Short mmCIF file of C-alpha atoms in Angstrom, two decimals:
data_model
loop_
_atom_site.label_atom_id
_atom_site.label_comp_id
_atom_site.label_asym_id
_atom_site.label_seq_id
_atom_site.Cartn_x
_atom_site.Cartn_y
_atom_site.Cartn_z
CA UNK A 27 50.04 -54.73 -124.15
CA UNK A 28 51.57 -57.69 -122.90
CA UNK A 29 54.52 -57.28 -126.09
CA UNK A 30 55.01 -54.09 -124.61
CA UNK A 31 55.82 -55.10 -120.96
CA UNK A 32 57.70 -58.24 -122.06
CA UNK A 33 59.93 -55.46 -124.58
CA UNK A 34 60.16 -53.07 -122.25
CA UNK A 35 61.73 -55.75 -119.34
CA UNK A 36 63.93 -56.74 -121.91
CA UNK A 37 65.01 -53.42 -122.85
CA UNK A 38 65.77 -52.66 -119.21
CA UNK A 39 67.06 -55.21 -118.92
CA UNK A 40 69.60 -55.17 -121.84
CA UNK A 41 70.43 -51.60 -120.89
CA UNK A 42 70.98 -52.58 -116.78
CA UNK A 43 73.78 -55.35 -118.02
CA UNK A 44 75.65 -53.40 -120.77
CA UNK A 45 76.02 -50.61 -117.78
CA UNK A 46 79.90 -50.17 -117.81
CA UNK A 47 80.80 -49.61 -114.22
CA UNK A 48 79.09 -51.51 -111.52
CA UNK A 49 80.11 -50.48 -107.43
CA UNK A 50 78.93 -51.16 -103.98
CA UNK A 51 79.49 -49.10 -101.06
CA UNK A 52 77.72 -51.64 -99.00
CA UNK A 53 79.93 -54.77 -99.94
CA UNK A 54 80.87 -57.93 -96.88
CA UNK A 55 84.76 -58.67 -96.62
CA UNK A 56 85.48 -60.79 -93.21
CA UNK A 57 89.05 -62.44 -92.37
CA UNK A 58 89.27 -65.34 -90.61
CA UNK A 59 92.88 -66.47 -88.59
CA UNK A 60 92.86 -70.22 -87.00
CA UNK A 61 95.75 -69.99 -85.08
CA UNK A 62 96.16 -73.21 -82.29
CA UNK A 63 94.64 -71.72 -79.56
CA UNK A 64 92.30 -69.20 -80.95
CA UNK A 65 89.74 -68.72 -83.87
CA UNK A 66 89.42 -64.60 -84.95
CA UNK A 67 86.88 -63.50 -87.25
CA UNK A 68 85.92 -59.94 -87.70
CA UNK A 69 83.36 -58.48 -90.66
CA UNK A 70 83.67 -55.16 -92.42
CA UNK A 71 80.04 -54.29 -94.30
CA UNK A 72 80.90 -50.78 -95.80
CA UNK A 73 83.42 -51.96 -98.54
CA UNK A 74 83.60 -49.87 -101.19
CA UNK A 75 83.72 -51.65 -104.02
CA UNK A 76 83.93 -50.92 -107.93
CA UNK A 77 83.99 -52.83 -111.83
CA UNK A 78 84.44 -51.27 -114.79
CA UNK A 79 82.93 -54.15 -117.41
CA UNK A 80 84.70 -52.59 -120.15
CA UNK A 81 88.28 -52.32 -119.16
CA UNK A 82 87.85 -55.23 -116.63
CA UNK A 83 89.55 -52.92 -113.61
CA UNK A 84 88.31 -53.80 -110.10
CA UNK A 85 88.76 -51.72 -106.93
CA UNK A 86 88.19 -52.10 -103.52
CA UNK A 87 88.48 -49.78 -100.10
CA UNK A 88 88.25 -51.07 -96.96
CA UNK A 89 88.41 -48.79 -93.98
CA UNK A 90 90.42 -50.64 -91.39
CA UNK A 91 88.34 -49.35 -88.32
CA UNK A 92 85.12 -50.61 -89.57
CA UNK A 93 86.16 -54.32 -88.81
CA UNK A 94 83.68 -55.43 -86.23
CA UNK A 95 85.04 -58.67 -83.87
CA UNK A 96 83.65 -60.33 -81.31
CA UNK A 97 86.19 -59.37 -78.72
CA UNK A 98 86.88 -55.80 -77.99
CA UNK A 99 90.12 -55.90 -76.46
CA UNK A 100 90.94 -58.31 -79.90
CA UNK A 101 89.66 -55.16 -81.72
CA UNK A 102 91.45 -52.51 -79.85
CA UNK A 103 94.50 -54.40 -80.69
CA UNK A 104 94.16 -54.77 -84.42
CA UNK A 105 93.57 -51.22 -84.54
CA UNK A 106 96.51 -50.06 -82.20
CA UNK A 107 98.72 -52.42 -82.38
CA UNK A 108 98.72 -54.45 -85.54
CA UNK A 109 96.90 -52.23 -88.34
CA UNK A 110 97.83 -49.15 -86.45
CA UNK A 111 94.31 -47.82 -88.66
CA UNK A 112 95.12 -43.98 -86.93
CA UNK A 113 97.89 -44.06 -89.30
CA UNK A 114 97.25 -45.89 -92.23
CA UNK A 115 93.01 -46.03 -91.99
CA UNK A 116 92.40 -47.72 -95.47
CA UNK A 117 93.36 -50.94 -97.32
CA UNK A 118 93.13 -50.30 -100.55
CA UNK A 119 92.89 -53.06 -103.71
CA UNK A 120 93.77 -51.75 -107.41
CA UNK A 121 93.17 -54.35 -109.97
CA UNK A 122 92.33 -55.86 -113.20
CA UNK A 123 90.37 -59.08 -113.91
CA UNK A 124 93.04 -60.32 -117.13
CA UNK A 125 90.42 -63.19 -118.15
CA UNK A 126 87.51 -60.48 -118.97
CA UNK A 127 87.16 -62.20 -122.40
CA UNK A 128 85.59 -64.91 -120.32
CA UNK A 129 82.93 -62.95 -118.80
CA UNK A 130 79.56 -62.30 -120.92
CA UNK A 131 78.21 -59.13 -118.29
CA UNK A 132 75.12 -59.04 -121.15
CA UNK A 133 74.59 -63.07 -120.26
CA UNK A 134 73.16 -64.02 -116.38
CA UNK A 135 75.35 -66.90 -115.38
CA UNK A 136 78.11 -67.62 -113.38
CA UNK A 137 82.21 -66.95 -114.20
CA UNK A 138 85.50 -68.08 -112.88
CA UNK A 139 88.15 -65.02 -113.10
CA UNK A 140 91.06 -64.07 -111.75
CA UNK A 141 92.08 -60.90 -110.40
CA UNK A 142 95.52 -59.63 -109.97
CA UNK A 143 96.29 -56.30 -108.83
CA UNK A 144 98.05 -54.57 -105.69
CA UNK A 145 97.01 -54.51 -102.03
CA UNK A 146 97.92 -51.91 -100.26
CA UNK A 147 97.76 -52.26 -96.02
CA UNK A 148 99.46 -50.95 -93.28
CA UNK A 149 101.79 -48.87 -95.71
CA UNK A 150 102.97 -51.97 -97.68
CA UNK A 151 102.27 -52.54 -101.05
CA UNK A 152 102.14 -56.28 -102.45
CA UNK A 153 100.99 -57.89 -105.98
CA UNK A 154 98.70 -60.33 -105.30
CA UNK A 155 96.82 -62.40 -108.01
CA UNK A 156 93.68 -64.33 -106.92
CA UNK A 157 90.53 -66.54 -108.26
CA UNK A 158 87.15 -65.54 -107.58
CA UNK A 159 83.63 -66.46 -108.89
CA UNK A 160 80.96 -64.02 -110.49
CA UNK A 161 77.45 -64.47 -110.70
CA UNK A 162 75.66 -61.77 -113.54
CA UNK A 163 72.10 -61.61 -113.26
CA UNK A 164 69.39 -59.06 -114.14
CA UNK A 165 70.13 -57.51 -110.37
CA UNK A 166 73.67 -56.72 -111.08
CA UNK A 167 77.11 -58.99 -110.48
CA UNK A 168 78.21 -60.87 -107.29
CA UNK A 169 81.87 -61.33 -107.06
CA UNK A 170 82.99 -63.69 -104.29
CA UNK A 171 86.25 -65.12 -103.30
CA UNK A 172 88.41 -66.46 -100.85
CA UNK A 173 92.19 -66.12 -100.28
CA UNK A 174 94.96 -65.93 -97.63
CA UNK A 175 97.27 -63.07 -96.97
CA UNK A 176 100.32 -63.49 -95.11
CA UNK A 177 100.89 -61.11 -92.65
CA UNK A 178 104.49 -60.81 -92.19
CA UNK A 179 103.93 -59.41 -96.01
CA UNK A 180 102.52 -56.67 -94.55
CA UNK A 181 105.36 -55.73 -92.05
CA UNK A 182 102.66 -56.46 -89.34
CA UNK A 183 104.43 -57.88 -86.23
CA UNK A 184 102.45 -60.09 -84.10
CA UNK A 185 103.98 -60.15 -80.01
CA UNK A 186 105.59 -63.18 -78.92
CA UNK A 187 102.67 -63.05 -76.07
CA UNK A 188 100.25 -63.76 -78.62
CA UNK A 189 101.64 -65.39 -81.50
CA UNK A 190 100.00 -68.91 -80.69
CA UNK A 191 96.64 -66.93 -80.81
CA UNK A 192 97.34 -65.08 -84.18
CA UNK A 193 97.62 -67.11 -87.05
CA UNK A 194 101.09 -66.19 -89.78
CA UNK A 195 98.00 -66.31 -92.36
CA UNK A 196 94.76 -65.03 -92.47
CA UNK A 197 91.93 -65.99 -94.49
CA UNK A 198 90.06 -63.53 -96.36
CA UNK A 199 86.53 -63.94 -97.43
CA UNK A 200 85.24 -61.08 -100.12
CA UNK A 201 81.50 -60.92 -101.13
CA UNK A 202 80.35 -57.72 -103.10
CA UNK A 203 76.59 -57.04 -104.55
CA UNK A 204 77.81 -54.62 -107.44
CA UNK A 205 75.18 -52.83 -109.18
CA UNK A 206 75.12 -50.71 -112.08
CA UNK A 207 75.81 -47.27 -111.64
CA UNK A 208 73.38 -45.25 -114.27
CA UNK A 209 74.69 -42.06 -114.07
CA UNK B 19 103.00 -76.10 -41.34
CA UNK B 20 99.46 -74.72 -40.66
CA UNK B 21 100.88 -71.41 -41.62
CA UNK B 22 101.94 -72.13 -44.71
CA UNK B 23 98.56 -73.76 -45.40
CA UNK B 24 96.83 -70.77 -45.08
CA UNK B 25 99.56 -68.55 -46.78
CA UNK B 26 99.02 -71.21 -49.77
CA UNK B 27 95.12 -70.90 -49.65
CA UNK B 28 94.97 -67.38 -49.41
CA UNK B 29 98.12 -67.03 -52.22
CA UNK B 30 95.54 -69.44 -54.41
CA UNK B 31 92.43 -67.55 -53.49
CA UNK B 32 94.25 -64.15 -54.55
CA UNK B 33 95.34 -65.52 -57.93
CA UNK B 34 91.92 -66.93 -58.73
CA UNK B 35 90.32 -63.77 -58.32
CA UNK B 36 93.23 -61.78 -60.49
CA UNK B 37 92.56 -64.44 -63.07
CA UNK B 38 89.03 -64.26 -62.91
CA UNK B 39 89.06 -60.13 -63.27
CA UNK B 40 91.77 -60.09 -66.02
CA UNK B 41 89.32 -63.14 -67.72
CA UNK B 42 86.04 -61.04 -67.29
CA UNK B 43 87.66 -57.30 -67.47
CA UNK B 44 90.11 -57.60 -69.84
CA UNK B 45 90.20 -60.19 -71.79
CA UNK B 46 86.52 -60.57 -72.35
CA UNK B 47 85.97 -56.76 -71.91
CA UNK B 48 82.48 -55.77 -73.23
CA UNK B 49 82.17 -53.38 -76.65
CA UNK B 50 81.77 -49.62 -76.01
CA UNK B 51 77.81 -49.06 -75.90
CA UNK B 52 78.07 -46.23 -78.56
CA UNK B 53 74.76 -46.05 -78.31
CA UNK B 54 74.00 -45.13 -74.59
CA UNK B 55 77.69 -43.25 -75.00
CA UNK B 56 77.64 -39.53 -73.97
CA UNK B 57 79.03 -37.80 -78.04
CA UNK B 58 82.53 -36.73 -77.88
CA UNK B 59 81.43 -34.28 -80.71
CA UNK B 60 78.06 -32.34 -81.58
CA UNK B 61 78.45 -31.26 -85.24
CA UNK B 62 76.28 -30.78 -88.34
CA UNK B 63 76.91 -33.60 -90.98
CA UNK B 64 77.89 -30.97 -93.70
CA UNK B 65 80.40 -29.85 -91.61
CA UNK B 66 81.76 -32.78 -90.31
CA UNK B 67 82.05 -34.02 -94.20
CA UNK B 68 83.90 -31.17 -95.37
CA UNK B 69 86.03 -31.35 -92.20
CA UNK B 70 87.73 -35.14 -93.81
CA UNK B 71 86.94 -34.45 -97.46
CA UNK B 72 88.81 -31.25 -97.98
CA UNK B 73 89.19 -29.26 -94.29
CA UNK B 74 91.39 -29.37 -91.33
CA UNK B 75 92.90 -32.88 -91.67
CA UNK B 76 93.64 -32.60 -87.30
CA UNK B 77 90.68 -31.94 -86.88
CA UNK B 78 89.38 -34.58 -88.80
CA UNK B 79 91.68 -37.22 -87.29
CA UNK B 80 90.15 -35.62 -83.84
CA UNK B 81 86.84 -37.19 -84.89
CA UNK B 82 88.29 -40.79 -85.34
CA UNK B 83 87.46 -43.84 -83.70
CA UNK B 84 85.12 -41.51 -81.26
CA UNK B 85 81.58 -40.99 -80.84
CA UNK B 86 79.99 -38.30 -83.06
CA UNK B 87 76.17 -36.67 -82.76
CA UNK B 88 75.41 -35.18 -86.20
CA UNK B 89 72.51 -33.43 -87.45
CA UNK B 90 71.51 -32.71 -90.66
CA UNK B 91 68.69 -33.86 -93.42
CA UNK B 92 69.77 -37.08 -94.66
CA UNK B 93 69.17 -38.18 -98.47
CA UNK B 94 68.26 -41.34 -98.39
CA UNK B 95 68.21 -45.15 -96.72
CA UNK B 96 69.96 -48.14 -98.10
CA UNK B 97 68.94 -51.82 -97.24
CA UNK B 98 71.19 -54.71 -97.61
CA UNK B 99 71.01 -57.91 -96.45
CA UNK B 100 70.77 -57.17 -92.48
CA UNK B 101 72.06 -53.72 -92.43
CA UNK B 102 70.42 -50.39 -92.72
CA UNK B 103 72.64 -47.39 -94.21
CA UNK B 104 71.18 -43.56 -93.53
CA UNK B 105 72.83 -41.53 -96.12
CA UNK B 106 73.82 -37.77 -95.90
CA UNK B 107 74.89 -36.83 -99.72
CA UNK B 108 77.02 -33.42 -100.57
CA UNK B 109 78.63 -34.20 -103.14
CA UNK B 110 79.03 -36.56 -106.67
CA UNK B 111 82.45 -38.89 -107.09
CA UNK B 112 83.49 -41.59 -108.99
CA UNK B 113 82.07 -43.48 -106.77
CA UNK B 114 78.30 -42.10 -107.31
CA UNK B 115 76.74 -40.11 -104.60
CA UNK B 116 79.59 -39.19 -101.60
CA UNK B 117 78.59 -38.02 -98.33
CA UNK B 118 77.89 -39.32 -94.56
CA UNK B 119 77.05 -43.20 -94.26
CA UNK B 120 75.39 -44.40 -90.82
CA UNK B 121 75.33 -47.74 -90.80
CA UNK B 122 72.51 -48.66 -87.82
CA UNK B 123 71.96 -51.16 -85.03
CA UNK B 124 69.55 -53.35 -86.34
CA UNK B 125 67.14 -52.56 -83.35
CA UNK B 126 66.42 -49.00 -85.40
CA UNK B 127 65.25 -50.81 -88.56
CA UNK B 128 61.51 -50.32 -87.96
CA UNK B 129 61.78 -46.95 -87.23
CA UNK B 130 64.16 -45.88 -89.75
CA UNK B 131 61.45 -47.38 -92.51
CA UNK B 132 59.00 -44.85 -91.33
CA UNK B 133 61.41 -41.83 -90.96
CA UNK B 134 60.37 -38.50 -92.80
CA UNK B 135 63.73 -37.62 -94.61
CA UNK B 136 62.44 -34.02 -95.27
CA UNK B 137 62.79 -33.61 -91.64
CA UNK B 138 66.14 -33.00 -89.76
CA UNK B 139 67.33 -36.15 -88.45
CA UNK B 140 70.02 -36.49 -85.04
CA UNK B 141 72.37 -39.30 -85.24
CA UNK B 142 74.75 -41.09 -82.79
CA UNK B 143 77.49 -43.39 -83.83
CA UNK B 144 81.14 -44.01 -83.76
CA UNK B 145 83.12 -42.30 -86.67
CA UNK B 146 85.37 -45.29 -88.58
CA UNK B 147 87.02 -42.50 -90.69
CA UNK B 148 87.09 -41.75 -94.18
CA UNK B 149 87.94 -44.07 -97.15
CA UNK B 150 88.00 -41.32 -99.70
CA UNK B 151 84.78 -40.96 -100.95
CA UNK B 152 82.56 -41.16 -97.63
CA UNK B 153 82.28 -40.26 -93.55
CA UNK B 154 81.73 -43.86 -92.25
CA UNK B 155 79.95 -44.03 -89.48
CA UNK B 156 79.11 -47.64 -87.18
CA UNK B 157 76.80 -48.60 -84.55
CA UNK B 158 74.35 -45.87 -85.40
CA UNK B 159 71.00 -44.53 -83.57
CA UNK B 160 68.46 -41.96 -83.68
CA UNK B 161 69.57 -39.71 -80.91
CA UNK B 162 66.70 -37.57 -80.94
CA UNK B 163 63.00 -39.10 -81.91
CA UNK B 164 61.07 -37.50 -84.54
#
């Protein structure tokens, strides 16, 4: 009986990590800015997120208004003024992880990738190519990284008024729980 | 020079108080309680999906970034770390199930644990739009108990 069990984990196992795509609609990106007389920080928890093992492409959509700060009238702002989210509501990341050979997703441990890909906010469209880290375990794949964004790259003007409280670039902080989608 | 004294102290008193309100009021202005917020909208969830995934898109830009009351029989609850996700599915993407996601104040998790989901459930919360697969919704609660 206890063969069985022990088989059976394995075999779920086996089949949970050789899943080919793997997504999150529940996935943590913050940004950060540490400009010289403030420090911003605002957190988005309903990233969509998605990994396709096989072909190593990675998305990710962020709705703009879903960015939570501490400040309302700081959040008003960034969706009026600077993001203008009425008319351009999602950021959107198309991807590919170019190392995949590196990554075992049928072996629990932890990989360094990169990811390069285009990032599309406020209407502007940039390549960006960045490291992250991915943990694979039996529950499904973490993918963390961290990486700054200029904002000027962006064609998002900051007001003289504020521009000691705004940092040029913004620190972004990405940390998905991707799990395998068995359908 | 007495005068001017008191022009100067009352000139001084004035700006302290303009600073203090613009500090307080504007500057520090509190969130929008969405929950204790009177809805902008009253609408069933299966209408207010279709109305972003493939209705009036005016309409559905109407709904953005204000408070929305929907009603409907939700599919599901989610639990991540700290956050609790009610989940109104209509249809299947890409992206697995697509729908209506209510993400809730945490002061609703007990309650949402013991909801009957084959019961119709009222929600409050402010609509952050559509990313192309879902209705996101913040800053949720149970409008109605069960």
């Amino acid at each position: 009986m206890k063969k069985v069990i022990i088989i059976a984990l394995g075999l779920g196992l086996a089949l949970n990590l050789s899943a080919q795509r793997f997504l999150t609609k529940t996935g943590h990106i913050y940004f950060s800015s540490d400009a010289p007389l403030e420090k911003i920080e605002a957190h988005n928890r309903q990233v969509n997120a998605a990994l396709d093992s096989r072909t190593g492409d990675f998305i990710f959509k962020v709705l703009m208004k879903s960015f939570a700060f501490e400040k309302a009238l700081m959040q008003e702002h960034f969706n009026e003024n600077y993001v203008e989210s009425d008319l351009y509501p999602n950021a959107i990341f198309v991807g590919k992880i170019p190392n995949l050979d590196d990554v075992d997703f049928e072996k629990a441990g932890t990989y360094q990738v990169t990811v390069m890909g285009d990032m599309n906010l406020h209407g502007k469209s940039q390549k960006i190519e960045e490291d992250g880290v991915l943990v694979v375990s039996k529950d499904g794949i973490q993918a963390t990284s961290t990486f700054n964004l200029e904002i000027a790259d962006y064609d998002i003007s900051i007001p003289g008024a504020v521009a000691g409280k705004i940092a040029d670039e913004i620190q972004i902080h990405v940390d998905v729980n991707l799990k395998a989608l068995n359908k | 020079m007495k005068k001017y004294k008191k022009i100067l102290g009352i000139a001084l008193v004035a700006f302290i108080m303009v600073a203090a309100y613009v500090w307080f009021f504007v500057y520090n202005k509190p969130h929008r309680n969405i929950e204790k917020a009177k809805a902008d909208y009253e609408l069933s969830a299966e209408v207010a999906y279709h109305t972003f995934h493939s209705g009036d898109p005016v309409q559905a830009k109407e709904y953005l970034g204000k408070v929305i009351q929907l009603t409907g029989q939700a599919s599901h609850i989610e639990s991540g770390d700290s956050l609790m996700v009610l989940v109104f599915v209509f249809e299947e993407g890409m992206f697995g199930d697509e729908g209506i996601r209510c993400s809730f104040l945490p002061k609703y998790n007990q309650q949402l644990a013991s909801l009957d989901l084959s019961k119709e459930i009222m929600v409050k919360g402010y609509c952050a739009g559509y990313n192309e697969t879902d209705v996101i919704m913040e800053q949720c609660s149970l409008a109605r108990p069960q």
